[in-house]
Every structure is written in C-alpha cells, then in structure tokens.
PDB file of C-alpha atoms in Angstrom:
ATOM      1  CA  LYS A   1      -0.142  -0.123   0.128  1.00  0.00           C
ATOM      2  CA  ALA A   2       1.336   3.462  -1.010  1.00  0.00           C
ATOM      3  CA  GLY A   3       3.065   5.376   2.087  1.00  0.00           C
ATOM      4  CA  VAL A   4       2.453   9.092   3.261  1.00  0.00           C
ATOM      5  CA  THR A   5       3.159  11.539   0.252  1.00  0.00           C
ATOM      6  CA  GLN A   6       4.338  15.071   0.538  1.00  0.00           C
ATOM      7  CA  THR A   7       4.502  17.338  -2.204  1.00  0.00           C
ATOM      8  CA  PRO A   8       6.219  19.275  -3.227  1.00  0.00           C
ATOM      9  CA  ARG A   9       9.912  17.969  -1.809  1.00  0.00           C
ATOM     10  CA  TYR A  10      11.938  20.976  -2.253  1.00  0.00           C
ATOM     11  CA  LEU A  11      10.614  24.762  -2.096  1.00  0.00           C
ATOM     12  CA  ILE A  12      12.198  27.895  -2.362  1.00  0.00           C
ATOM     13  CA  LYS A  13      10.395  31.091  -1.537  1.00  0.00           C
ATOM     14  CA  THR A  14      11.031  34.640  -0.687  1.00  0.00           C
ATOM     15  CA  ARG A  15      10.668  36.622   2.878  1.00  0.00           C
ATOM     16  CA  GLY A  16       6.969  37.549   3.152  1.00  0.00           C
ATOM     17  CA  GLN A  17       5.434  35.121   0.731  1.00  0.00           C
ATOM     18  CA  GLN A  18       2.888  32.375   1.855  1.00  0.00           C
ATOM     19  CA  VAL A  19       3.674  28.643   0.905  1.00  0.00           C
ATOM     20  CA  THR A  20       0.641  25.858   1.235  1.00  0.00           C
ATOM     21  CA  LEU A  21       2.821  22.468   1.732  1.00  0.00           C
ATOM     22  CA  SER A  22       0.269  19.185   1.296  1.00  0.00           C
ATOM     23  CA  CYS A  23       0.337  15.804   2.544  1.00  0.00           C
ATOM     24  CA  SER A  24      -1.784  12.816   1.258  1.00  0.00           C
ATOM     25  CA  PRO A  25      -2.170  10.107   3.960  1.00  0.00           C
ATOM     26  CA  ILE A  26      -2.159   6.550   3.899  1.00  0.00           C
ATOM     27  CA  SER A  27      -5.037   4.995   2.586  1.00  0.00           C
ATOM     28  CA  GLY A  28      -7.558   4.349   5.674  1.00  0.00           C
ATOM     29  CA  HIS A  29      -5.851   6.760   7.715  1.00  0.00           C
ATOM     30  CA  ARG A  30      -7.832   9.282   9.421  1.00  0.00           C
ATOM     31  CA  SER A  31      -5.467  11.206  11.351  1.00  0.00           C
ATOM     32  CA  VAL A  32      -2.840  13.441   9.998  1.00  0.00           C
ATOM     33  CA  SER A  33       0.241  15.599  11.950  1.00  0.00           C
ATOM     34  CA  TRP A  34       2.522  18.177  10.973  1.00  0.00           C
ATOM     35  CA  TYR A  35       5.998  18.657  12.444  1.00  0.00           C
ATOM     36  CA  GLN A  36       8.904  21.114  11.814  1.00  0.00           C
ATOM     37  CA  GLN A  37      12.464  19.985  11.814  1.00  0.00           C
ATOM     38  CA  THR A  38      15.282  22.122  12.171  1.00  0.00           C
ATOM     39  CA  PRO A  39      19.159  21.537  13.222  1.00  0.00           C
ATOM     40  CA  GLY A  40      18.525  23.823  16.595  1.00  0.00           C
ATOM     41  CA  GLN A  41      15.154  23.062  17.718  1.00  0.00           C
ATOM     42  CA  GLY A  42      14.974  19.673  16.617  1.00  0.00           C
ATOM     43  CA  LEU A  43      11.526  17.815  16.011  1.00  0.00           C
ATOM     44  CA  GLN A  44       8.658  20.269  16.869  1.00  0.00           C
ATOM     45  CA  PHE A  45       4.904  19.136  16.657  1.00  0.00           C
ATOM     46  CA  LEU A  46       2.861  21.701  14.587  1.00  0.00           C
ATOM     47  CA  PHE A  47      -0.963  20.472  14.900  1.00  0.00           C
ATOM     48  CA  GLU A  48      -2.981  17.242  14.180  1.00  0.00           C
ATOM     49  CA  TYR A  49      -5.888  16.611  12.431  1.00  0.00           C
ATOM     50  CA  PHE A  50      -8.881  13.721  12.656  1.00  0.00           C
ATOM     51  CA  SER A  51     -11.518  13.430  10.336  1.00  0.00           C
ATOM     52  CA  GLU A  52     -11.255  17.431   9.252  1.00  0.00           C
ATOM     53  CA  THR A  53     -10.942  18.516  13.313  1.00  0.00           C
ATOM     54  CA  GLN A  54      -8.256  19.739  14.760  1.00  0.00           C
ATOM     55  CA  ARG A  55      -7.313  17.819  18.106  1.00  0.00           C
ATOM     56  CA  ASN A  56      -3.980  19.333  19.009  1.00  0.00           C
ATOM     57  CA  LYS A  57      -1.811  22.673  18.156  1.00  0.00           C
ATOM     58  CA  GLY A  58       1.539  23.294  19.061  1.00  0.00           C
ATOM     59  CA  ASN A  59       3.327  26.246  20.462  1.00  0.00           C
ATOM     60  CA  PHE A  60       3.637  28.405  16.929  1.00  0.00           C
ATOM     61  CA  PRO A  61       2.430  31.785  15.702  1.00  0.00           C
ATOM     62  CA  GLY A  62      -0.579  32.043  13.908  1.00  0.00           C
ATOM     63  CA  ARG A  63       1.326  32.260  10.924  1.00  0.00           C
ATOM     64  CA  PHE A  64       0.925  28.512  10.741  1.00  0.00           C
ATOM     65  CA  SER A  65      -2.358  27.198   9.929  1.00  0.00           C
ATOM     66  CA  GLY A  66      -3.386  23.702   8.216  1.00  0.00           C
ATOM     67  CA  ARG A  67      -6.640  21.962   7.225  1.00  0.00           C
ATOM     68  CA  GLN A  68      -8.025  18.555   6.408  1.00  0.00           C
ATOM     69  CA  PHE A  69     -10.352  17.542   3.336  1.00  0.00           C
ATOM     70  CA  SER A  70     -12.788  15.023   3.932  1.00  0.00           C
ATOM     71  CA  ASN A  71     -10.623  12.324   2.110  1.00  0.00           C
ATOM     72  CA  SER A  72      -7.973  12.788   4.827  1.00  0.00           C
ATOM     73  CA  ARG A  73      -5.584  14.670   2.972  1.00  0.00           C
ATOM     74  CA  SER A  74      -3.958  17.852   4.657  1.00  0.00           C
ATOM     75  CA  GLU A  75      -2.067  20.693   3.950  1.00  0.00           C
ATOM     76  CA  MET A  76      -0.497  23.017   5.889  1.00  0.00           C
ATOM     77  CA  ASN A  77      -0.023  27.029   5.148  1.00  0.00           C
ATOM     78  CA  VAL A  78       2.754  29.502   6.271  1.00  0.00           C
ATOM     79  CA  SER A  79       1.997  32.898   6.159  1.00  0.00           C
ATOM     80  CA  THR A  80       4.555  35.890   5.775  1.00  0.00           C
ATOM     81  CA  LEU A  81       7.524  33.710   5.716  1.00  0.00           C
ATOM     82  CA  GLU A  82      10.710  34.550   7.840  1.00  0.00           C
ATOM     83  CA  LEU A  83      13.841  33.195   7.025  1.00  0.00           C
ATOM     84  CA  GLY A  84      13.757  31.064  10.278  1.00  0.00           C
ATOM     85  CA  ASP A  85      10.814  29.235   8.472  1.00  0.00           C
ATOM     86  CA  SER A  86      13.163  27.614   6.810  1.00  0.00           C
ATOM     87  CA  ALA A  87      13.196  23.666   7.731  1.00  0.00           C
ATOM     88  CA  LEU A  88      11.869  20.271   6.929  1.00  0.00           C
ATOM     89  CA  TYR A  89       8.356  20.063   7.336  1.00  0.00           C
ATOM     90  CA  LEU A  90       6.903  15.989   8.107  1.00  0.00           C
ATOM     91  CA  CYS A  91       3.132  14.883   8.020  1.00  0.00           C
ATOM     92  CA  ALA A  92       2.731  11.393   9.546  1.00  0.00           C
ATOM     93  CA  SER A  93      -0.917   9.677   9.274  1.00  0.00           C
ATOM     94  CA  SER A  94      -2.058   6.970  11.276  1.00  0.00           C
ATOM     95  CA  PRO A  95      -5.228   5.014  11.779  1.00  0.00           C
ATOM     96  CA  SER A  96      -6.331   7.261  15.034  1.00  0.00           C
ATOM     97  CA  GLY A  97      -3.732   8.544  17.405  1.00  0.00           C
ATOM     98  CA  VAL A  98       0.224   8.313  16.741  1.00  0.00           C
ATOM     99  CA  THR A  99       0.613   4.708  18.185  1.00  0.00           C
ATOM    100  CA  GLU A 100       1.352   3.788  14.679  1.00  0.00           C
ATOM    101  CA  ALA A 101       2.272   6.836  13.225  1.00  0.00           C
ATOM    102  CA  PHE A 102       4.205   6.422   9.480  1.00  0.00           C
ATOM    103  CA  PHE A 103       6.226   9.720   8.226  1.00  0.00           C
ATOM    104  CA  GLY A 104       6.410  11.023   4.621  1.00  0.00           C
ATOM    105  CA  GLN A 105       9.587  12.161   3.547  1.00  0.00           C
ATOM    106  CA  GLY A 106       9.359  15.425   4.005  1.00  0.00           C
ATOM    107  CA  THR A 107       8.719  18.804   2.375  1.00  0.00           C
ATOM    108  CA  ARG A 108      12.312  21.196   2.592  1.00  0.00           C
ATOM    109  CA  LEU A 109      11.396  24.468   2.543  1.00  0.00           C
ATOM    110  CA  THR A 110      14.336  27.456   2.369  1.00  0.00           C
ATOM    111  CA  VAL A 111      12.910  31.031   2.681  1.00  0.00           C
ATOM    112  CA  VAL A 112      15.331  33.427   1.244  1.00  0.00           C
TER     113      VAL A 112
ATOM    114  CA  GLY B   1       5.259  19.375  30.160  1.00  0.00           C
ATOM    115  CA  ASP B   2       6.214  16.561  28.463  1.00  0.00           C
ATOM    116  CA  SER B   3       9.995  16.206  27.174  1.00  0.00           C
ATOM    117  CA  VAL B   4      12.600  13.468  26.239  1.00  0.00           C
ATOM    118  CA  THR B   5      16.093  13.738  27.043  1.00  0.00           C
ATOM    119  CA  GLN B   6      18.436  11.773  24.784  1.00  0.00           C
ATOM    120  CA  MET B   7      22.520  11.223  25.251  1.00  0.00           C
ATOM    121  CA  GLU B   8      24.652  13.593  23.463  1.00  0.00           C
ATOM    122  CA  GLY B   9      26.269  12.598  20.141  1.00  0.00           C
ATOM    123  CA  PRO B  10      27.660  11.839  17.737  1.00  0.00           C
ATOM    124  CA  VAL B  11      28.457   8.240  18.332  1.00  0.00           C
ATOM    125  CA  THR B  12      30.659   6.390  15.959  1.00  0.00           C
ATOM    126  CA  LEU B  13      31.246   2.701  16.071  1.00  0.00           C
ATOM    127  CA  SER B  14      32.836   0.073  14.213  1.00  0.00           C
ATOM    128  CA  GLU B  15      30.756  -2.761  12.844  1.00  0.00           C
ATOM    129  CA  GLU B  16      29.605  -5.423  15.055  1.00  0.00           C
ATOM    130  CA  ALA B  17      30.410  -3.402  18.226  1.00  0.00           C
ATOM    131  CA  PHE B  18      27.493  -3.093  20.645  1.00  0.00           C
ATOM    132  CA  LEU B  19      25.383   0.256  20.872  1.00  0.00           C
ATOM    133  CA  THR B  20      23.417   1.743  23.764  1.00  0.00           C
ATOM    134  CA  ILE B  21      21.551   4.934  23.038  1.00  0.00           C
ATOM    135  CA  ASN B  22      20.103   6.800  26.443  1.00  0.00           C
ATOM    136  CA  CYS B  23      16.721   8.393  26.545  1.00  0.00           C
ATOM    137  CA  THR B  24      14.935   9.117  29.466  1.00  0.00           C
ATOM    138  CA  TYR B  25      11.635  10.945  29.558  1.00  0.00           C
ATOM    139  CA  THR B  26       9.239  13.270  31.427  1.00  0.00           C
ATOM    140  CA  ALA B  27       5.472  12.824  31.231  1.00  0.00           C
ATOM    141  CA  THR B  28       2.415  13.729  32.887  1.00  0.00           C
ATOM    142  CA  GLY B  29       0.223  10.654  32.630  1.00  0.00           C
ATOM    143  CA  TYR B  30       1.293   6.690  31.316  1.00  0.00           C
ATOM    144  CA  PRO B  31       3.148   7.557  27.818  1.00  0.00           C
ATOM    145  CA  SER B  32       4.015   5.313  24.909  1.00  0.00           C
ATOM    146  CA  LEU B  33       7.892   5.407  23.913  1.00  0.00           C
ATOM    147  CA  PHE B  34       8.902   4.856  20.619  1.00  0.00           C
ATOM    148  CA  TRP B  35      12.194   4.982  18.840  1.00  0.00           C
ATOM    149  CA  TYR B  36      12.090   6.456  15.071  1.00  0.00           C
ATOM    150  CA  VAL B  37      14.929   6.314  12.306  1.00  0.00           C
ATOM    151  CA  GLN B  38      15.919   9.075  10.151  1.00  0.00           C
ATOM    152  CA  TYR B  39      18.354   8.060   6.916  1.00  0.00           C
ATOM    153  CA  PRO B  40      19.724  10.132   5.206  1.00  0.00           C
ATOM    154  CA  GLY B  41      17.271  12.277   2.851  1.00  0.00           C
ATOM    155  CA  GLU B  42      14.386  10.636   4.311  1.00  0.00           C
ATOM    156  CA  GLY B  43      11.121  10.724   6.649  1.00  0.00           C
ATOM    157  CA  LEU B  44      11.155   9.120  10.491  1.00  0.00           C
ATOM    158  CA  GLN B  45      10.669   5.518  10.360  1.00  0.00           C
ATOM    159  CA  LEU B  46       9.112   3.878  13.239  1.00  0.00           C
ATOM    160  CA  LEU B  47      11.403   1.386  15.004  1.00  0.00           C
ATOM    161  CA  LEU B  48       9.805   0.026  17.815  1.00  0.00           C
ATOM    162  CA  LYS B  49       7.445   0.737  20.533  1.00  0.00           C
ATOM    163  CA  ALA B  50       6.307   0.021  23.991  1.00  0.00           C
ATOM    164  CA  THR B  51       2.802   1.001  25.301  1.00  0.00           C
ATOM    165  CA  LYS B  52       3.276  -0.015  28.847  1.00  0.00           C
ATOM    166  CA  ALA B  53       5.927  -0.226  31.960  1.00  0.00           C
ATOM    167  CA  ASP B  54       8.087  -3.357  31.544  1.00  0.00           C
ATOM    168  CA  ASP B  55       6.945  -4.058  27.699  1.00  0.00           C
ATOM    169  CA  LYS B  56      10.130  -4.772  25.510  1.00  0.00           C
ATOM    170  CA  GLY B  57      10.112  -3.169  22.027  1.00  0.00           C
ATOM    171  CA  SER B  58      12.214  -5.110  19.306  1.00  0.00           C
ATOM    172  CA  ASN B  59      12.554  -4.532  15.426  1.00  0.00           C
ATOM    173  CA  LYS B  60      15.751  -6.021  13.182  1.00  0.00           C
ATOM    174  CA  GLY B  61      17.772  -6.664  16.047  1.00  0.00           C
ATOM    175  CA  PHE B  62      17.361  -3.143  17.864  1.00  0.00           C
ATOM    176  CA  GLU B  63      15.588  -3.290  21.664  1.00  0.00           C
ATOM    177  CA  ALA B  64      14.177  -1.144  24.301  1.00  0.00           C
ATOM    178  CA  THR B  65      12.462  -1.589  27.637  1.00  0.00           C
ATOM    179  CA  TYR B  66      10.027   0.861  28.784  1.00  0.00           C
ATOM    180  CA  ARG B  67      11.539   1.188  32.371  1.00  0.00           C
ATOM    181  CA  LYS B  68       8.812   3.406  34.755  1.00  0.00           C
ATOM    182  CA  GLU B  69      10.964   3.291  37.551  1.00  0.00           C
ATOM    183  CA  THR B  70      13.768   4.849  35.846  1.00  0.00           C
ATOM    184  CA  THR B  71      11.662   6.871  33.175  1.00  0.00           C
ATOM    185  CA  SER B  72      14.169   5.191  30.741  1.00  0.00           C
ATOM    186  CA  PHE B  73      13.819   3.715  27.458  1.00  0.00           C
ATOM    187  CA  HIS B  74      17.146   2.519  26.122  1.00  0.00           C
ATOM    188  CA  LEU B  75      17.838   1.757  22.770  1.00  0.00           C
ATOM    189  CA  GLU B  76      20.216  -1.136  22.322  1.00  0.00           C
ATOM    190  CA  LYS B  77      21.794  -3.667  19.275  1.00  0.00           C
ATOM    191  CA  GLY B  78      23.931  -6.257  20.357  1.00  0.00           C
ATOM    192  CA  SER B  79      26.168  -5.810  16.530  1.00  0.00           C
ATOM    193  CA  VAL B  80      25.823  -2.526  14.662  1.00  0.00           C
ATOM    194  CA  GLN B  81      26.274  -2.690  11.204  1.00  0.00           C
ATOM    195  CA  VAL B  82      26.992  -0.155   8.650  1.00  0.00           C
ATOM    196  CA  SER B  83      23.683  -0.189   7.202  1.00  0.00           C
ATOM    197  CA  ASP B  84      22.390   1.025  10.811  1.00  0.00           C
ATOM    198  CA  SER B  85      24.150   4.335  10.321  1.00  0.00           C
ATOM    199  CA  ALA B  86      20.938   7.105  10.601  1.00  0.00           C
ATOM    200  CA  VAL B  87      19.841   9.599  13.238  1.00  0.00           C
ATOM    201  CA  TYR B  88      17.898   8.217  16.035  1.00  0.00           C
ATOM    202  CA  PHE B  89      15.132   9.836  17.760  1.00  0.00           C
ATOM    203  CA  CYS B  90      13.449   8.979  21.119  1.00  0.00           C
ATOM    204  CA  ALA B  91       9.545  10.031  21.365  1.00  0.00           C
ATOM    205  CA  LEU B  92       6.498   9.629  23.812  1.00  0.00           C
ATOM    206  CA  SER B  93       2.792  10.215  23.618  1.00  0.00           C
ATOM    207  CA  ASP B  94       1.485  10.870  26.758  1.00  0.00           C
ATOM    208  CA  SER B  95      -1.861   9.456  27.384  1.00  0.00           C
ATOM    209  CA  LEU B  96      -3.013  12.108  29.821  1.00  0.00           C
ATOM    210  CA  SER B  97      -2.349  15.290  27.683  1.00  0.00           C
ATOM    211  CA  ALA B  98      -4.428  17.713  25.878  1.00  0.00           C
ATOM    212  CA  GLY B  99      -5.407  15.535  22.348  1.00  0.00           C
ATOM    213  CA  ALA B 100      -4.147  12.313  24.012  1.00  0.00           C
ATOM    214  CA  ASN B 101      -2.108  10.250  21.479  1.00  0.00           C
ATOM    215  CA  SER B 102      -2.439  13.021  18.805  1.00  0.00           C
ATOM    216  CA  LYS B 103       0.952  14.506  19.327  1.00  0.00           C
ATOM    217  CA  LEU B 104       4.496  12.994  19.543  1.00  0.00           C
ATOM    218  CA  THR B 105       7.229  14.732  21.952  1.00  0.00           C
ATOM    219  CA  PHE B 106      10.810  14.322  20.734  1.00  0.00           C
ATOM    220  CA  GLY B 107      14.104  14.027  21.810  1.00  0.00           C
ATOM    221  CA  LYS B 108      17.118  15.801  19.825  1.00  0.00           C
ATOM    222  CA  GLY B 109      18.284  12.924  18.141  1.00  0.00           C
ATOM    223  CA  ILE B 110      21.542  11.449  17.931  1.00  0.00           C
ATOM    224  CA  THR B 111      23.888  10.283  14.486  1.00  0.00           C
ATOM    225  CA  LEU B 112      24.981   6.882  14.659  1.00  0.00           C
ATOM    226  CA  SER B 113      28.120   6.877  12.017  1.00  0.00           C
ATOM    227  CA  VAL B 114      28.970   3.138  11.847  1.00  0.00           C
ATOM    228  CA  ARG B 115      32.923   1.922  10.442  1.00  0.00           C
ATOM    229  CA  PRO B 116      33.264  -0.744   8.459  1.00  0.00           C
TER     230      PRO B 116
END
C-alpha cells in the first residue's frame, strides 16, 4: 500500500511570501499530524487533524495553519514567511492516534 | 510539560560493536514510548515501540525496555552494521495530555555512524 506522500519535496520562497504544503496520508488513515524539523530546535509538533477537526496544536504563531479535507488529505500553510521558517516539514499519518504513525519524506522549505 | 532527553552525540562505532543509546523522559500520565530512525534525505521510520511499563519493543535486532521506575527507554543492539548509520530519535506520546495520542514529543536525536 502506498505510503505518506508529501508535495512538493523542495521549495524555495522569499521572505514575506506564503506557502502551502500538501500531505496525502496512507489510505484509511484519518489522523494527519505535522512537524517542523530544524537543526537547532529538532522536531517540533505543529498540529494534528482527525476527521477534518484540529485535535491538537503546538506552540507556533498563527502564521502557521492547516486543514484537512474529507478524503483525509491535509495541507499546511505558512503566511508571511520568515528566514527562520526554513526547515524540513514532516507529515505523519495514522489510523487514529500516534501509536502507529507513518511519516512522509518531508518538504524541504528554504526561505531566502 | 512532556519532554524527552537523549544522550549527546554523535556516536561512532565499528561494525559488530554493541550499541546503547540512552533516553529518559518526563510525562504527566502514562506515555507510550517510541524509537524512530531517520536515514539521510528520508522521513522518520518507526523502529520500535512500547506502550506500558516493562514492555520490550524489538525490531531488526534493536531492543528497548520501558522502565517506569527510572523513566527510561534505552535503545540497544548487540552487533551494529554499517547500514545502521542514521539518526535515532526517542519519542513519547502521553495518554493524559490534551489531545491524547495525537502528538509525539521527540528528543533531539543522535547521529550514529558505523565504520566497516
């Protein structure tokens, strides 16, 4: 069965722009969560969606938002990009919670 | 809040050496514990997990035992291979935190390099 698919794999944006990242979970999985990975801060939780509802949110500014569609696909959006938003953004899917979370390969965002 | 502490790295070993990577945690409830591995240019792969005290997770020769009394979940392997070179992350999911089981809290990760 296909794994978690994240698109695009690489992205270069300019400060002040906005960006949308996409995540297609494993078929049948209803939970999608997002993480930011940076060398300095490591892996930090952004938010988690289950059946189109946000169940949990990390400690990130309001510029970071997300949503989940009825087919469980999820998008995250970052507005007014800052240099510090440069990171690997990872999406994980699971049937219900994180006890069986499967990660995508990530989207590498570079803000210049 | 929840936190995971991993030993400082990087770690360099010769092939067939014994591996131990330390991990301790702080959690408010009864967490599930995980080890994830990240190969270069890849996302995270679940290596093993344990959901309650004294459980032992194992996979691909790696083992870790959930020790509630010492709040630890150390990763071990008896004989490492070059192909084990990767970054290893310890993580927890706390059953009593808001949005139970919807969030993983990770340690900072440790890079393992295995020499032939």
